[in-house]
XYZ file of C-alpha atoms in Angstrom:
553
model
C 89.662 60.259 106.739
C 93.518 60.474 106.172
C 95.381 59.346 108.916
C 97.645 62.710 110.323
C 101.526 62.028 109.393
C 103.468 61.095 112.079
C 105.729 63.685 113.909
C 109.495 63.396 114.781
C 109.903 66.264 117.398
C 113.876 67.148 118.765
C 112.363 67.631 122.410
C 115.371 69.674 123.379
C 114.157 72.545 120.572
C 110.085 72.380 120.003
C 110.151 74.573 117.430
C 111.714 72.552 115.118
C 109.182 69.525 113.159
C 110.225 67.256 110.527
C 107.731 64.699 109.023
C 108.442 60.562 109.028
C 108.933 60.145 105.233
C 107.523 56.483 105.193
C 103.951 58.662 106.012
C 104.180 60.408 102.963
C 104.871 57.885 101.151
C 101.475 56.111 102.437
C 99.537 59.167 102.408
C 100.720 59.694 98.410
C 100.016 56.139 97.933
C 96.266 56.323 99.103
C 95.646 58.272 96.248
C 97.406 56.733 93.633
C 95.823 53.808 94.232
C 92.837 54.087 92.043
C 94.792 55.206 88.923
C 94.101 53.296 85.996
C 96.502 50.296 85.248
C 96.734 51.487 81.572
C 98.088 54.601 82.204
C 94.776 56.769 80.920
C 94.857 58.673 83.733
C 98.381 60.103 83.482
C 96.921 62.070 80.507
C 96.635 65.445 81.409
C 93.340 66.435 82.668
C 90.199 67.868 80.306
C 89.351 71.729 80.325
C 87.628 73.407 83.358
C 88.089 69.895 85.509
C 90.270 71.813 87.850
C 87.841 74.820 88.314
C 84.763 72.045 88.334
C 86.019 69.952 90.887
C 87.170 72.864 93.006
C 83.994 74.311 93.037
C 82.135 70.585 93.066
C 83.724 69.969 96.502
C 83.866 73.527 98.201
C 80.254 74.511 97.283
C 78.675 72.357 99.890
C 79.927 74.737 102.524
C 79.666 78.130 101.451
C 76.407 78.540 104.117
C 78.387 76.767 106.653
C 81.608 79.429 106.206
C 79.564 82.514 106.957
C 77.508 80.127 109.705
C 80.584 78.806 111.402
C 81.751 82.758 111.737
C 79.722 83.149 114.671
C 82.130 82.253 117.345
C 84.784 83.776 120.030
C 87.471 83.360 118.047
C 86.364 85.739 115.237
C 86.491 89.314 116.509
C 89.561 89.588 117.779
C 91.151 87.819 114.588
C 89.779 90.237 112.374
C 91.061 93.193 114.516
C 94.764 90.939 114.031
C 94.438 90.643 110.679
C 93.620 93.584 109.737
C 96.802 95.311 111.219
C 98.811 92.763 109.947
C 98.339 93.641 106.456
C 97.918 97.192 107.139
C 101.484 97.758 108.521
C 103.542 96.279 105.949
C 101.167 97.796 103.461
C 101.621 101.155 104.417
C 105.342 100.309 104.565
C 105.368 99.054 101.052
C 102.869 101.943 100.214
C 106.052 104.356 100.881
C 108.454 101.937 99.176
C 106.494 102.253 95.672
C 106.053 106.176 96.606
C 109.573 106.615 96.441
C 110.233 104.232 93.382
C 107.586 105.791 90.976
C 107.587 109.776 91.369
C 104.560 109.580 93.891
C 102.651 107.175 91.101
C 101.442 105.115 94.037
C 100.627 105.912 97.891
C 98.460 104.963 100.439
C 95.186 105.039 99.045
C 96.266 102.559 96.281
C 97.529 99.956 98.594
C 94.289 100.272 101.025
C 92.218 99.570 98.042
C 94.691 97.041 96.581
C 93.920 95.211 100.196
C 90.334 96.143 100.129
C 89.866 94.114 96.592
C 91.458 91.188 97.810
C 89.681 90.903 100.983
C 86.484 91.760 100.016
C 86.237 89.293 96.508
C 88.052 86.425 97.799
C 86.012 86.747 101.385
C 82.763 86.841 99.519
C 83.866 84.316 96.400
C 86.620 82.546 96.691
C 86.916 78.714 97.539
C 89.615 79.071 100.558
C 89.168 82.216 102.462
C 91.374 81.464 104.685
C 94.467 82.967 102.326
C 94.576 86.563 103.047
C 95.273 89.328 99.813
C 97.241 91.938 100.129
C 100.709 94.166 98.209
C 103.859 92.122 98.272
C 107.619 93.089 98.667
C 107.645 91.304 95.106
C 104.769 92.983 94.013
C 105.862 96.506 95.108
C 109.708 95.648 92.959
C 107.885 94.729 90.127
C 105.561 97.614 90.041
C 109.040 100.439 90.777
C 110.709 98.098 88.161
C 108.524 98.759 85.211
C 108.187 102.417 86.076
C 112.088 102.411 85.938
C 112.207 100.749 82.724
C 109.603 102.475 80.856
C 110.182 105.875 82.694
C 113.490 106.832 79.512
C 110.751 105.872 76.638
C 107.675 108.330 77.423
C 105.496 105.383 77.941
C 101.947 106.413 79.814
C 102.866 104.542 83.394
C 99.514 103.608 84.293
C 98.260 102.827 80.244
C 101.463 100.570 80.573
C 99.978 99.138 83.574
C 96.456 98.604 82.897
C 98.086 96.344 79.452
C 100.253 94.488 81.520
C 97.527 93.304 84.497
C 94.827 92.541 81.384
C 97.684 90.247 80.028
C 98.237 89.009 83.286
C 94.654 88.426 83.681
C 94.524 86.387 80.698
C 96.849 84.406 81.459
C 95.637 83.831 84.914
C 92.191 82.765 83.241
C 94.342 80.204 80.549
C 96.865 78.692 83.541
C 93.232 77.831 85.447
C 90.679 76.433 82.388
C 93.863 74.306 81.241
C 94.427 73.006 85.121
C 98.432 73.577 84.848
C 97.795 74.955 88.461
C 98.440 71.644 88.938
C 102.130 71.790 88.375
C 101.877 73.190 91.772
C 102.249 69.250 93.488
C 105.869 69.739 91.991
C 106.563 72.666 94.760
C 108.104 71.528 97.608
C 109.354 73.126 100.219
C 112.738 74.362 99.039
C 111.600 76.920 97.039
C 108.529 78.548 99.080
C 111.743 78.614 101.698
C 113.933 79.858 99.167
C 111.777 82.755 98.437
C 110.754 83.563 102.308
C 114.485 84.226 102.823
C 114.377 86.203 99.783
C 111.513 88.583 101.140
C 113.726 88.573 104.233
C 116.926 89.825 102.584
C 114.906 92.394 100.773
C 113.281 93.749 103.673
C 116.516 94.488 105.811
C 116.978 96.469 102.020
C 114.407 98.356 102.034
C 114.334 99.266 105.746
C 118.040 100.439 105.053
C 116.968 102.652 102.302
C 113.883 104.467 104.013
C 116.903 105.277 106.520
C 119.293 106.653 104.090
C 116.339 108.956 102.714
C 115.959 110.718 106.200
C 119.403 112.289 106.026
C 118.180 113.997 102.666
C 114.715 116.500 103.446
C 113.554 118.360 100.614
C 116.722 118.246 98.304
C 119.060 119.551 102.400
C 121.273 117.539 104.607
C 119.708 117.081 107.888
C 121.911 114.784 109.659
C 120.666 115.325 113.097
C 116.283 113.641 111.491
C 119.085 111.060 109.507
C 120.831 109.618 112.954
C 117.810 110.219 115.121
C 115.988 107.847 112.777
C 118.641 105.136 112.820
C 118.209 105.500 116.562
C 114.212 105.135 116.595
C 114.263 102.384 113.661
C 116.526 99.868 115.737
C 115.180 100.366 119.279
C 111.707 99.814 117.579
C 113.195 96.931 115.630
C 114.411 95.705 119.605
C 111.247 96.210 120.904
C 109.674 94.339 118.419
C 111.713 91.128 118.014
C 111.465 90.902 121.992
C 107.647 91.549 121.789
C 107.123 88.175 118.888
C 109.804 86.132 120.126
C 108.304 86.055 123.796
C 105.698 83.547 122.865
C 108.936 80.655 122.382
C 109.971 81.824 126.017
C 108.685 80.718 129.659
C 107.502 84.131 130.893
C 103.999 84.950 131.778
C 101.182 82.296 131.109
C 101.404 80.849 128.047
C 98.123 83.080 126.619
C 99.550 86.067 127.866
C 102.630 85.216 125.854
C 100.481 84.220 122.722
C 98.682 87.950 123.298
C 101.888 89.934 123.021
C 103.141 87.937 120.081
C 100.249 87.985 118.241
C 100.009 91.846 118.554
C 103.868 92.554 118.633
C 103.723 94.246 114.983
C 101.162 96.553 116.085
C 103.538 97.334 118.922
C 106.344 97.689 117.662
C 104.994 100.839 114.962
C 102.736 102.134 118.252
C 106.154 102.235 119.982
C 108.073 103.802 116.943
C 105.721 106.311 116.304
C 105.256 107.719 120.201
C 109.131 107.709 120.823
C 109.505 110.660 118.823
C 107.671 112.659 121.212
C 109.198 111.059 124.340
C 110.683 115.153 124.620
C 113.659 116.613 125.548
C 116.273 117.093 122.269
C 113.807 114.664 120.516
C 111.562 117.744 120.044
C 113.625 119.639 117.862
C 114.053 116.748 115.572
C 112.246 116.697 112.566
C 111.508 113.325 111.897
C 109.634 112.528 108.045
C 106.484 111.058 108.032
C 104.471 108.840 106.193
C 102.863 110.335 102.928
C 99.880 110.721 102.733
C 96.599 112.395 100.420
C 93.209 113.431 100.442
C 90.902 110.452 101.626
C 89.189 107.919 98.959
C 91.843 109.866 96.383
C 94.752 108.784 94.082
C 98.019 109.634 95.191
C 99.147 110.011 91.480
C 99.553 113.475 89.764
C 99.981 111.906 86.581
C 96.294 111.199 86.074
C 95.296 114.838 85.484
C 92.200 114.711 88.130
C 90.746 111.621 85.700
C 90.199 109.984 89.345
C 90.442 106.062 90.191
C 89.861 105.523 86.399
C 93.246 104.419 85.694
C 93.587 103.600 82.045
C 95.566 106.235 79.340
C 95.323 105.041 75.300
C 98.914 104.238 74.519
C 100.615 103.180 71.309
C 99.533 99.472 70.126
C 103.082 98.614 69.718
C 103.021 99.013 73.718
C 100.537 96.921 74.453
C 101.954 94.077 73.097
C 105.360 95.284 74.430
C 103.288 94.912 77.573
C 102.597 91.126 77.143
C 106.428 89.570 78.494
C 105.676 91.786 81.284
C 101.945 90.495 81.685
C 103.615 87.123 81.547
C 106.284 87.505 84.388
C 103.673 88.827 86.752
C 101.357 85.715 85.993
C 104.528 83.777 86.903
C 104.789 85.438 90.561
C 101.269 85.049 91.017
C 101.397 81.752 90.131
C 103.789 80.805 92.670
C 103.187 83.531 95.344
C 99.952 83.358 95.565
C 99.686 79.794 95.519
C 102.507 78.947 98.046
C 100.343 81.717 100.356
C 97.426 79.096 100.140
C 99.258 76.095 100.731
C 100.883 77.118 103.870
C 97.588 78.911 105.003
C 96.413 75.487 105.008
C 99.022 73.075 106.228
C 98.232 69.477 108.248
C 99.207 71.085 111.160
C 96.405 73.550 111.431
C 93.220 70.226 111.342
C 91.500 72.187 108.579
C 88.083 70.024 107.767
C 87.280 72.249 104.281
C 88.496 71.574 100.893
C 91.197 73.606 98.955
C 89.972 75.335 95.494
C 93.612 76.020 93.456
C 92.566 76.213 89.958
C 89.147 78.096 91.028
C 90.740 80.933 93.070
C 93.469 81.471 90.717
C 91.191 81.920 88.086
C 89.524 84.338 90.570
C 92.608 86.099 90.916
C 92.458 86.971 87.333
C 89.804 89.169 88.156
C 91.595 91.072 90.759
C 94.260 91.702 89.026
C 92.688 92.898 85.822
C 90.490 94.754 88.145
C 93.779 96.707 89.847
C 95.031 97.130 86.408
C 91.995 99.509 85.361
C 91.815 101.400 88.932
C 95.029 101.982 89.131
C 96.371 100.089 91.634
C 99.022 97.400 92.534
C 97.706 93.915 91.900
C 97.465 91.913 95.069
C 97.634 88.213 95.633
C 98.181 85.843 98.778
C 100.452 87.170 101.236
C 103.271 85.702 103.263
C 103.467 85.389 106.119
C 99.426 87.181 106.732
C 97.977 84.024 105.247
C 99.187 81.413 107.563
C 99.029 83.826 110.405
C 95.439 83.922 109.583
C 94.574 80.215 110.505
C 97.071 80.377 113.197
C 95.248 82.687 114.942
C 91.906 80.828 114.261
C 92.959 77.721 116.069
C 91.202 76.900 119.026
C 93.147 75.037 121.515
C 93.029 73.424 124.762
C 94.646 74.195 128.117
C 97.616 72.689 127.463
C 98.186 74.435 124.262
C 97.115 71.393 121.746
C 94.854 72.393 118.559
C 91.396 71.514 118.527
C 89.617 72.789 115.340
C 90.094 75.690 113.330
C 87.239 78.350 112.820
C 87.199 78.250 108.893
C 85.019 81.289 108.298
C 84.760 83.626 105.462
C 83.708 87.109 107.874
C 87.563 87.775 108.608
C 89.187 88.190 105.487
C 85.685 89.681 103.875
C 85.792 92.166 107.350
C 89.560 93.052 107.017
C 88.584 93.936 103.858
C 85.894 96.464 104.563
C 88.303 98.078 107.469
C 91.074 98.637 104.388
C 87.896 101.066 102.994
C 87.205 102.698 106.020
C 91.027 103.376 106.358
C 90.770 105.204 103.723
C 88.684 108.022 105.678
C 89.958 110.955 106.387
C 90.249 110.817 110.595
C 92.556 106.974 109.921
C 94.508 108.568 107.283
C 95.321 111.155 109.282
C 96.399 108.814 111.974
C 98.734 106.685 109.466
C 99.901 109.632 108.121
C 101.471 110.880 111.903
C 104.203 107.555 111.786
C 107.080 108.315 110.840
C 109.415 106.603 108.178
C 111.617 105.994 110.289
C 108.792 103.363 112.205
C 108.233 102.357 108.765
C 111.786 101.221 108.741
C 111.975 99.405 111.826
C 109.041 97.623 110.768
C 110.488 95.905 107.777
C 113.406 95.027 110.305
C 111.054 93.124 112.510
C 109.756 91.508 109.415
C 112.922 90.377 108.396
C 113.817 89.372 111.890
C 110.555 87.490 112.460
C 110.750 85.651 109.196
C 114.758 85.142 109.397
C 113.914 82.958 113.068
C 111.170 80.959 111.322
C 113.102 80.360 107.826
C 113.766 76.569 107.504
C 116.963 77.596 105.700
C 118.497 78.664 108.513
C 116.935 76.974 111.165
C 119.038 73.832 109.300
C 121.811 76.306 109.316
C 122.049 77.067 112.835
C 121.374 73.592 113.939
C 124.798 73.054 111.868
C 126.393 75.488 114.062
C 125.070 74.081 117.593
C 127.163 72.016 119.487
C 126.629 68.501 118.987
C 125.792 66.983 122.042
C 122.908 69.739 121.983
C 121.647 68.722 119.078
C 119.292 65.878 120.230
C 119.567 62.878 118.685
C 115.712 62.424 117.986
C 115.858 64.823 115.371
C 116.055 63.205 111.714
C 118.820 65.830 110.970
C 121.127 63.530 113.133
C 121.007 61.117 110.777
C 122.187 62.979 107.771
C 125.847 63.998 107.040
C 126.664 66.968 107.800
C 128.088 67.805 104.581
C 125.036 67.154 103.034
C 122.619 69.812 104.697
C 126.054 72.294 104.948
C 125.372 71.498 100.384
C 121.626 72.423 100.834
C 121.442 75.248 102.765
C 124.392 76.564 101.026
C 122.106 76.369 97.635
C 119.015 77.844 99.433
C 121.269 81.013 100.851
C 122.767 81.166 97.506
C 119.595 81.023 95.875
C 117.992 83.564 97.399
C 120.778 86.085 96.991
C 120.286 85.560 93.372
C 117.021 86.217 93.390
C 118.182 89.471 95.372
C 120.793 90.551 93.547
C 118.271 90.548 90.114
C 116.332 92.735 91.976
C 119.388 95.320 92.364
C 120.137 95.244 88.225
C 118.355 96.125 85.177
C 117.175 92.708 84.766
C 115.073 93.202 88.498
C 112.164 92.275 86.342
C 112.682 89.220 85.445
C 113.390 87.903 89.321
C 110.611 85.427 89.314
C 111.879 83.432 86.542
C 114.123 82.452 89.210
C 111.367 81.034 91.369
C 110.706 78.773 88.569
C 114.334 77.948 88.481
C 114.189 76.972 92.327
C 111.701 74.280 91.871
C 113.290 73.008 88.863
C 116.304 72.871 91.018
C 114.500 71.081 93.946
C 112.954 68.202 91.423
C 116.454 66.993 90.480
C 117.608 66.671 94.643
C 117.153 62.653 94.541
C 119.915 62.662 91.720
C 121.631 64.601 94.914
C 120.330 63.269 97.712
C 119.494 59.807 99.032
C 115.729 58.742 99.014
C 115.527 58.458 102.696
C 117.231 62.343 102.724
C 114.876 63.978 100.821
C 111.902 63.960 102.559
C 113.468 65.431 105.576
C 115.456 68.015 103.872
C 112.512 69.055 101.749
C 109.713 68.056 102.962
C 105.867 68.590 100.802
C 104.231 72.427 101.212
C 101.529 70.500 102.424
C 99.534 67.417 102.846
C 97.300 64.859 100.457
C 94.245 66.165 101.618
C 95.048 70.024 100.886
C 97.077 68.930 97.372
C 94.087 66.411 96.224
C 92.963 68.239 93.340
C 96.786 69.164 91.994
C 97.053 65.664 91.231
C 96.433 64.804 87.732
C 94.903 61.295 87.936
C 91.910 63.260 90.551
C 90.697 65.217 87.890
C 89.551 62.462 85.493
């Protein structure tokens, strides 16, 4: 059994944690130990030993993750779950429906959700990583409607090309094990990219609002303002509701209660304010779009139903390929990232991780979405370490005890994404109104923008100094140097934003890759002792065993 990192904790601001170095260092060492002296084992592993040994060590509990469901913890995560990846869904479902001339809606995202759920509850080796449509997923979706829109291309024949050359590439990334490039990700650019999603949802809730002062090709100024109104009082509500938990009020599971469920609140809240009365009434306030239940959105198909795929040109199918390529790319790291911090020390986890196996599942999903139709999905940020949050059982004075590592609540989530799509739930989605959908991604920013460790080092820059607390490893460090490396994080991620606002918005997660190359040359930057602390490991040994080469021989 590894021996659990030590902890340096500022005790004047708990929610701050930065790992001793020196225990990395051991932990690393521990498995390096057994290399071969000759260097044999620094050749890169044989085919399928990624995939093997994933499945080699997760097998043994497949009965006991459906066994192990069977506890009190269970229900009401799936019921959390569940509307945490409906919300933003729904929100990103509109997004796309705005982006693509009503290409995608509702129904695609629900059964975008439903795939992932359902396969990687049932299959895959970590089911604690929950599926579901990304902000980067819904950009890159608008972004190749935009591009091929000009050329007459089929959207969806485009589509279906691009997630089968996705899918192979998936399938080639996983038998060749160079999913084990991912113990070269550290933490820089998984925070890199969070701020990223943040930035672009404060975008996208901005541009839901500027659509409400524009109904049906008239001004209506009075729906525009009122929605402004409802979108940051929601947004208010919200950020009070999630933030309460790091607060003294209430017991401290009373706290944990409203955070957990704060989302869920904050769109309940949104959507019910418009009929508060009064002036409100005569407001017409947009809602979410909506169509028939267990049908595609899309006009474009002709009636051919959740059969997605149109013969196109074979010129454009191989056009297809660089764009089958840059999705594998955002898979690779997005979904990836979503697993390692779904399964970080901190959360006790017993199981095994599975990498190269469940990206190779993924390949399946995603060729899957490509013939239905729909947008591929992959793991999710933040849903997938909310997931084992929420799983942790703890003791009375708030410590973690276990987690329940079950497959029923990402396999369950999934099943509720199908009966969403029933008529009497998508009539209910379809009564919130855009303007919720706005505030939401505000509180998603918000929420993500407080936990970013970007600016966390940012602000504790800006706090006075005797407040600082001199436990904290950051006190050792020059300020100068963290002022240099949250300055390249910030402008990192408004690179990565600003792609997504020209032509060349497709290409966005080449600069994820660019981030990590950036990250490996910080101890040319950085002192030895530094680097650790400023960019700490995604996660631990145990979770990362099977990235490392020399395991695999």
């Amino acid at each position: 059994m590894l021996e659990q990192p030590k902890q340096l904790v500022d005790q004047d601001d708990p929610t701050e944690q930065f790992t001793d170095p020196k225990s990395f260092e051991d932990e690393e060492q521990m498995f390096t130990n057994n290399v071969d002296k000759t260097g044999k084992n620094k050749r890169f592993p044989p085919l399928f030993s990624g995939i093997m040994q994933d499945i080699k060590d997760r097998l043994p509990y497949y009965r006991s993750d459906w066994t192990d469901s069977w506890d009190y913890r269970v229900i009401p995560v799936l019921v959390e779950t569940y509307l945490n990846n409906l919300l933003p869904a729904i929100a990103f479902a509109q997004d796309m429906f705005d982006h693509t001339d009503n290409a995608f809606g509702v129904n695609e995202v629900l059964l975008s959700s439903a795939i992932g759920g359902i396969v990687f509850g049932i299959f895959c080796g970590q089911p604690l990583c929950i599926l579901g449509v990304t902000a980067p997923v819904s950009i890159f979706n608008y972004t190749v409607y935009e591009i091929i829109k000009p050329w007459g291309i089929d959207y969806f024949g485009f589509m279906f090309w691009i997630c089968i050359w996705a899918m192979i590439c998936h399938l080639l990334l996983a038998i060749t094990n160079m999913v084990c490039l991912l113990q070269y990700v550290s933490s820089f650019p998984c925070d890199v990219f969070g701020l990223f999603n943040n930035i672009v949802y404060i975008h996208k809730g901005i541009e839901i609002l500027t659509r409400q002062f524009n109904d049906n090709g008239k001004t209506d100024l009075a729906s525009g303002y009122a929605s402004i109104v409802v979108a940051l009082i929601m947004t208010l509500f919200g950020s009070v509701c999630k933030l309460s938990v790091k607060t003294s009020l209430f017991p401290y599971s009373l706290r944990t209660f409203i955070s957990d469920y704060s989302t869920v609140a904050a769109v309940l809240f949104g959507s019910l304010f418009i009929h508060f009365g009064g002036y409100v009434n005569d407001i017409h306030f947009q809602k979410l779009h909506i169509t028939h239940n267990f049908t595609p959105t899309s006009k474009l198909r002709g009636g051919a139903g959740w059969l997605a795929y149109h013969s196109i040109p074979t010129r454009y199918i191989f056009l297809a390929l660089p764009f089958g390529i840059i999705l594998t790319i955002l898979f690779y790291f997005d979904h990836n990232v979503s697993s390692l911090m779904a399964q970080r020390n901190k959360y006790k986890l017993k199981k095994p991780s599975t990498f190269h196996y469940d990206f190779a599942l993924l390949s399946l999903t995603t060729g899957l979405s490509g013939l239905l139709g729909v947008p591929a999905p992959n793991g999710l940020i933040p849903q997938a370490p909310l997931h084992t949050e929420a799983l942790l059982v703890r003791d009375n004075n708030g410590k973690i005890v276990r987690c329940v590592e079950q497959r029923f609540t990402n396999t369950g989530q999934g099943l509720l994404m199908i009966a969403t799509m029933t008529k009497p739930l998508l009539t209910c989605l379809g009564q919130i109104p855009q303007a919720a959908l706005s505030g939401l991604f505000f509180v998603m920013a918000i929420q993500g923008l407080v936990e970013n460790a970007i600016i966390r080092k940012l602000l504790w820059l800006l706090t006075e100094r005797s407040k600082r607390g001199l436990s904290n490893p950051l006190s050792n460090i020059p300020p100068k140097t963290i002022l240099i490396f949250t300055t390249l994080g910030i402008v990192g991620a408004l690179i990565e934003y600003g792609l997504t606002l020209s032509k060349a918005a497709i290409a966005f997660p080449i600069a994820l890759v660019l981030t990590v190359v950036l990250s490996l040359s910080f101890p040319k930057w950085f002192s030895k002792a530094t680097v650790p602390i400023l960019d700490e490991p995604v996660a631990e040994p145990f979770t990362r065993k099977n990235l490392l080469f020399e395991n695999l021989h």
